[in-house]
Each structure stands twice: as C-alpha cells, then as structure tokens.
Coordinates of C-alpha atoms in Angstrom, one line a residue:
M1 CA 11.6 176.9 -19.4
T2 CA 9.4 178.6 -22.0
I3 CA 5.6 178.2 -22.2
Q4 CA 4.1 178.6 -25.7
P5 CA 0.6 177.9 -27.2
L6 CA 0.3 174.7 -29.3
G7 CA -2.8 175.3 -31.5
D8 CA -5.9 176.5 -29.8
S9 CA -6.3 173.9 -27.0
A10 CA -2.8 172.9 -26.0
I11 CA 0.4 174.4 -24.7
I12 CA 4.1 173.3 -24.8
L13 CA 6.7 173.6 -22.1
D14 CA 10.3 173.7 -23.6
F15 CA 13.3 173.1 -21.3
A16 CA 16.0 173.8 -24.0
D17 CA 17.3 176.8 -22.3
E18 CA 18.0 174.9 -19.1
S19 CA 20.8 172.7 -20.4
S20 CA 22.7 171.7 -23.5
D21 CA 23.0 168.1 -22.2
A22 CA 20.5 165.9 -24.1
A23 CA 20.4 163.3 -21.3
E24 CA 19.7 166.0 -18.7
L25 CA 17.0 167.6 -20.9
L26 CA 15.3 164.2 -21.3
K27 CA 15.4 163.6 -17.5
R28 CA 14.0 167.1 -17.0
S29 CA 11.2 166.5 -19.5
L30 CA 10.2 163.1 -18.0
S31 CA 10.3 164.5 -14.5
A32 CA 8.1 167.5 -15.4
A33 CA 5.6 165.4 -17.2
D34 CA 5.4 163.0 -14.2
A35 CA 4.7 165.9 -11.8
L36 CA 2.1 167.3 -14.0
E37 CA 0.4 164.0 -14.5
R38 CA 0.2 163.4 -10.8
A39 CA -1.1 166.9 -10.1
T40 CA -4.3 166.2 -12.1
I41 CA -4.8 170.0 -12.9
P42 CA -8.5 170.7 -13.8
G43 CA -8.9 170.8 -17.5
V44 CA -5.6 169.1 -18.4
I45 CA -6.8 166.0 -20.3
E46 CA -3.4 164.7 -21.5
V47 CA 0.3 165.2 -20.8
T48 CA 2.7 164.1 -23.4
S49 CA 6.6 164.3 -23.1
A50 CA 9.3 164.4 -25.7
Y51 CA 13.1 164.8 -25.6
Q52 CA 13.2 168.3 -24.2
S53 CA 9.5 169.3 -23.9
V54 CA 6.1 168.5 -22.5
A55 CA 2.8 169.2 -24.2
L56 CA -0.4 169.7 -22.2
F57 CA -3.7 169.2 -24.0
L58 CA -6.6 171.2 -22.5
D59 CA -10.3 171.3 -22.0
L60 CA -10.7 175.1 -22.0
R61 CA -14.3 174.9 -20.8
R62 CA -13.3 173.0 -17.8
I63 CA -10.5 175.3 -16.9
A64 CA -12.7 178.3 -17.4
S65 CA -15.1 177.0 -14.8
V66 CA -12.4 176.9 -12.0
V67 CA -10.3 180.0 -12.7
N68 CA -12.1 182.2 -10.2
G69 CA -11.9 185.5 -12.0
R70 CA -8.4 184.9 -13.4
T71 CA -7.6 184.4 -17.0
I72 CA -7.0 180.9 -18.2
A73 CA -3.4 181.8 -19.1
D74 CA -2.7 183.1 -15.6
F75 CA -4.2 180.1 -14.0
L76 CA -2.2 177.6 -16.0
H77 CA 1.0 179.6 -15.6
E78 CA 0.7 179.6 -11.8
K79 CA -0.1 175.9 -11.7
I80 CA 2.6 174.9 -14.1
V81 CA 5.3 177.1 -12.6
S82 CA 4.6 175.8 -9.0
L83 CA 4.6 172.2 -10.1
V84 CA 7.4 172.1 -12.7
R85 CA 9.9 174.5 -11.1
L86 CA 9.3 173.4 -7.5
K87 CA 8.3 169.8 -7.7
G88 CA 9.4 168.8 -11.2
H89 CA 13.0 168.5 -10.2
R90 CA 12.2 166.3 -7.4
S91 CA 9.5 164.1 -9.0
K92 CA 10.5 160.5 -9.1
I93 CA 10.1 159.2 -12.6
R94 CA 8.1 156.0 -12.8
T95 CA 10.3 153.6 -14.9
R96 CA 10.3 149.9 -15.6
S97 CA 13.1 147.7 -17.1
V98 CA 11.9 146.0 -20.3
E99 CA 13.8 143.4 -22.3
I100 CA 13.1 143.2 -26.0
P101 CA 14.3 140.0 -27.8
V102 CA 15.6 140.7 -31.3
C103 CA 16.5 138.4 -34.2
Y104 CA 19.2 139.9 -36.3
D105 CA 18.9 137.3 -39.1
L106 CA 19.5 138.9 -42.5
D107 CA 15.9 138.0 -43.5
F108 CA 14.8 140.5 -40.9
A109 CA 17.6 143.0 -41.3
P110 CA 17.7 144.5 -44.8
D111 CA 19.9 147.3 -43.8
L112 CA 22.4 145.6 -41.5
A113 CA 25.1 145.1 -44.1
R114 CA 24.9 148.6 -45.3
V115 CA 25.0 150.0 -41.7
A116 CA 28.1 147.9 -41.1
E117 CA 29.7 149.3 -44.2
Q118 CA 28.7 152.9 -43.4
T119 CA 30.2 152.6 -39.8
S120 CA 33.2 150.6 -40.8
L121 CA 32.2 147.8 -38.5
K122 CA 31.6 144.2 -38.8
Q123 CA 28.0 143.1 -38.8
T124 CA 28.6 141.2 -35.6
D125 CA 29.9 144.4 -34.0
V126 CA 26.8 146.3 -35.1
I127 CA 24.7 143.7 -33.4
E128 CA 26.8 143.7 -30.3
L129 CA 26.8 147.5 -29.9
H130 CA 23.1 147.7 -30.5
S131 CA 22.1 144.8 -28.1
S132 CA 24.5 145.9 -25.3
A133 CA 23.4 149.5 -24.9
A134 CA 21.0 150.7 -22.2
Y135 CA 18.2 152.8 -23.7
T136 CA 15.6 155.2 -22.3
T137 CA 12.2 155.5 -23.8
A138 CA 12.1 159.2 -24.6
C139 CA 8.6 159.4 -26.1
I140 CA 5.9 157.4 -27.9
G141 CA 5.0 158.8 -31.3
F142 CA 5.0 158.6 -35.1
M143 CA 2.4 155.8 -34.9
P144 CA 0.6 154.1 -31.9
G145 CA 3.2 152.4 -29.6
F146 CA 6.3 153.5 -31.6
P147 CA 9.1 154.1 -29.0
F148 CA 11.8 156.7 -29.7
L149 CA 14.8 155.2 -27.7
A150 CA 17.8 157.3 -26.5
G151 CA 21.1 155.8 -25.8
L152 CA 22.2 154.4 -29.2
S153 CA 26.0 154.1 -29.4
V154 CA 27.6 157.0 -31.4
K155 CA 29.3 154.4 -33.5
L156 CA 25.9 153.4 -34.9
H157 CA 24.8 156.9 -35.8
V158 CA 23.7 156.7 -39.4
P159 CA 21.2 158.9 -41.4
R160 CA 17.7 157.8 -42.3
L161 CA 17.1 156.2 -45.7
P162 CA 17.1 158.8 -48.5
T163 CA 13.8 157.4 -49.7
P164 CA 11.5 155.7 -47.1
R165 CA 10.2 152.2 -47.6
T166 CA 6.5 151.9 -48.5
H167 CA 6.3 148.9 -46.1
V168 CA 8.2 148.0 -42.9
P169 CA 6.9 144.9 -41.1
A170 CA 5.6 145.1 -37.6
G171 CA 8.3 144.3 -35.0
S172 CA 11.1 145.7 -37.1
V173 CA 13.9 147.1 -35.0
A174 CA 15.6 150.1 -36.5
I175 CA 18.1 153.0 -36.0
A176 CA 18.4 156.4 -37.4
A177 CA 20.7 159.3 -36.5
G178 CA 21.1 158.9 -32.7
Q179 CA 18.0 157.0 -32.0
A180 CA 16.7 153.4 -31.9
G181 CA 13.1 152.5 -32.4
I182 CA 10.7 149.6 -33.0
Y183 CA 7.9 149.6 -35.6
P184 CA 4.8 148.3 -33.7
L185 CA 2.6 148.0 -36.9
D186 CA 3.1 147.4 -40.6
S187 CA 3.8 150.8 -42.1
P188 CA 5.9 153.0 -44.3
G189 CA 9.3 154.0 -42.7
G190 CA 12.6 155.5 -43.4
W191 CA 14.8 154.1 -40.6
N192 CA 17.5 151.5 -41.0
V193 CA 16.0 148.1 -40.2
I194 CA 18.6 145.8 -38.5
G195 CA 16.4 143.2 -36.8
R196 CA 13.0 142.1 -35.7
T197 CA 11.3 141.3 -32.5
P198 CA 8.5 138.8 -31.8
R199 CA 7.1 141.0 -29.1
R200 CA 4.0 142.9 -29.7
L201 CA 4.5 146.6 -29.2
F202 CA 0.9 147.7 -29.6
N203 CA -2.4 146.0 -28.8
A204 CA -5.5 148.2 -29.0
E205 CA -7.4 145.8 -26.7
A206 CA -4.8 145.9 -23.9
N207 CA -4.7 148.4 -21.1
P208 CA -2.4 150.2 -21.6
P209 CA -2.2 149.4 -25.4
A210 CA 1.4 150.3 -25.8
L211 CA 4.1 148.0 -24.4
L212 CA 6.5 150.8 -23.6
R213 CA 5.9 154.2 -22.0
P214 CA 8.2 157.3 -21.6
G215 CA 10.9 156.7 -19.0
D216 CA 11.1 153.0 -19.4
R217 CA 14.6 151.4 -19.6
V218 CA 15.0 149.1 -22.5
R219 CA 17.6 146.5 -23.4
F220 CA 17.7 144.4 -26.5
R221 CA 18.6 140.7 -26.3
A222 CA 19.8 138.8 -29.4
I223 CA 17.9 135.6 -30.2
T224 CA 18.3 133.0 -32.9
R225 CA 15.9 132.5 -35.8
D226 CA 14.7 129.4 -34.2
E227 CA 13.9 131.3 -31.0
F228 CA 12.1 133.9 -33.0
D229 CA 10.0 131.4 -34.8
E230 CA 9.1 129.6 -31.5
S231 CA 8.1 133.0 -29.9
S232 CA 5.9 133.9 -32.9
T233 CA 3.8 130.7 -33.0

C-alpha cells in the first residue's frame, strides 16, 4: 500500500503493489474503504473507493485539533495503517444484490449491432452475455450515480467510441473496455449503448440519492419494450 497526497486536503491509498489480480484489488479497496468509514477518524469527511485505491477527503483544521503534538501526516499514517493493514483485510464489505431491468430494443441500443459485429457475435449473444454476468459496483463517478461495474464478459470488451456523443439519454446501459455502466442522467458520453433501463439511478431528493453504491452486486434482467413502457409510466 502506498499513501500519497491528493491536492491540499485529501490523500489516496493505492493497493496496486499488493496484487496483480484486478478482482482481488477491488475487494481490497472496498474492504479498506469500509474499515475507514466505520472508524470515523476525526477530520476525515469522506471516503471514496475505486478499483484499486481509496481517497480520504480531510478537514485539516479538525485533525490539527486532535493530533496532540504530532504532525497531521504522522497522525493519519498511524490511524490508516492500523485500520487498513490490521482490520481492512477482515472488514466485511456491506453489499446488496440489485436487479436492473434492461430493454435491448434497437430504439434504445444504437451500438448493439456494431458491438455484435466487432465481437463476431450475434446480437442475441451479446444480450445473453451482458444480462447473464454477475457484476460488482467498483465505484460511483463521472457524474452523480454513474456506476462503474466490474465483471463484463471478456467476449464483450470493446473500445469506447472514437468520438463521444453529445447526448446520451438517462437510463442508457452501456459497455466500454472491460466495464459496464448506466447513465443516470442525460449527458454526453462515449460508451457503447446497448440498452436502457426504466429504473432511476439518481434522485437528488432521495437518501441516499444514488441507487447503487460501491460493493453492490448487480445483475441485468432483459425485458420487452412493452415491459419498459409499462415501468416508465
């Protein structure tokens, strides 16, 4: 594990040196983030995990008030090492199982035919591979509520679009490289859109506002256009 500054009020823990296995690194990151969140270290105002790292955002004034003569760096290093190295491996990741209905109708899947061509698969095979995989929510980012999902079949690994679209509708289900994702809001985007879900991924008035959180297990369930329209009304 390496610990580096991230700007002037945050630090990042990187576990890349601990393993070359992507699944193990993700598990390590989620476990460490869980241990750090549960510890409620004074002055740590937010903990955010990614595929192989964890960022801690800090209130430096709050930390300075409790360090008891030590430097802030020494205080944080001691707390982090004791929690992550001793407890992080044993921390039980809080996960949920979430099913996301997806309509793969071509009206919602502008890139489905091209993905099938690029992967030498039938469109029905692309849908089957995408909807039968078990995914883990690695992190939430890019925009509020956007889940980066690990677990996409290697047969569906395709590059991002050479030129991003200026508009991708909310609910669009997409893939890029080795990841799957869902656009929670209308936005620009460069991933390959192969379907759409009627579920709302982000609601600013809800608590929590994002449907998914890091560590959640996700499965996609194929639905018909009629089922999509019924769910959207």
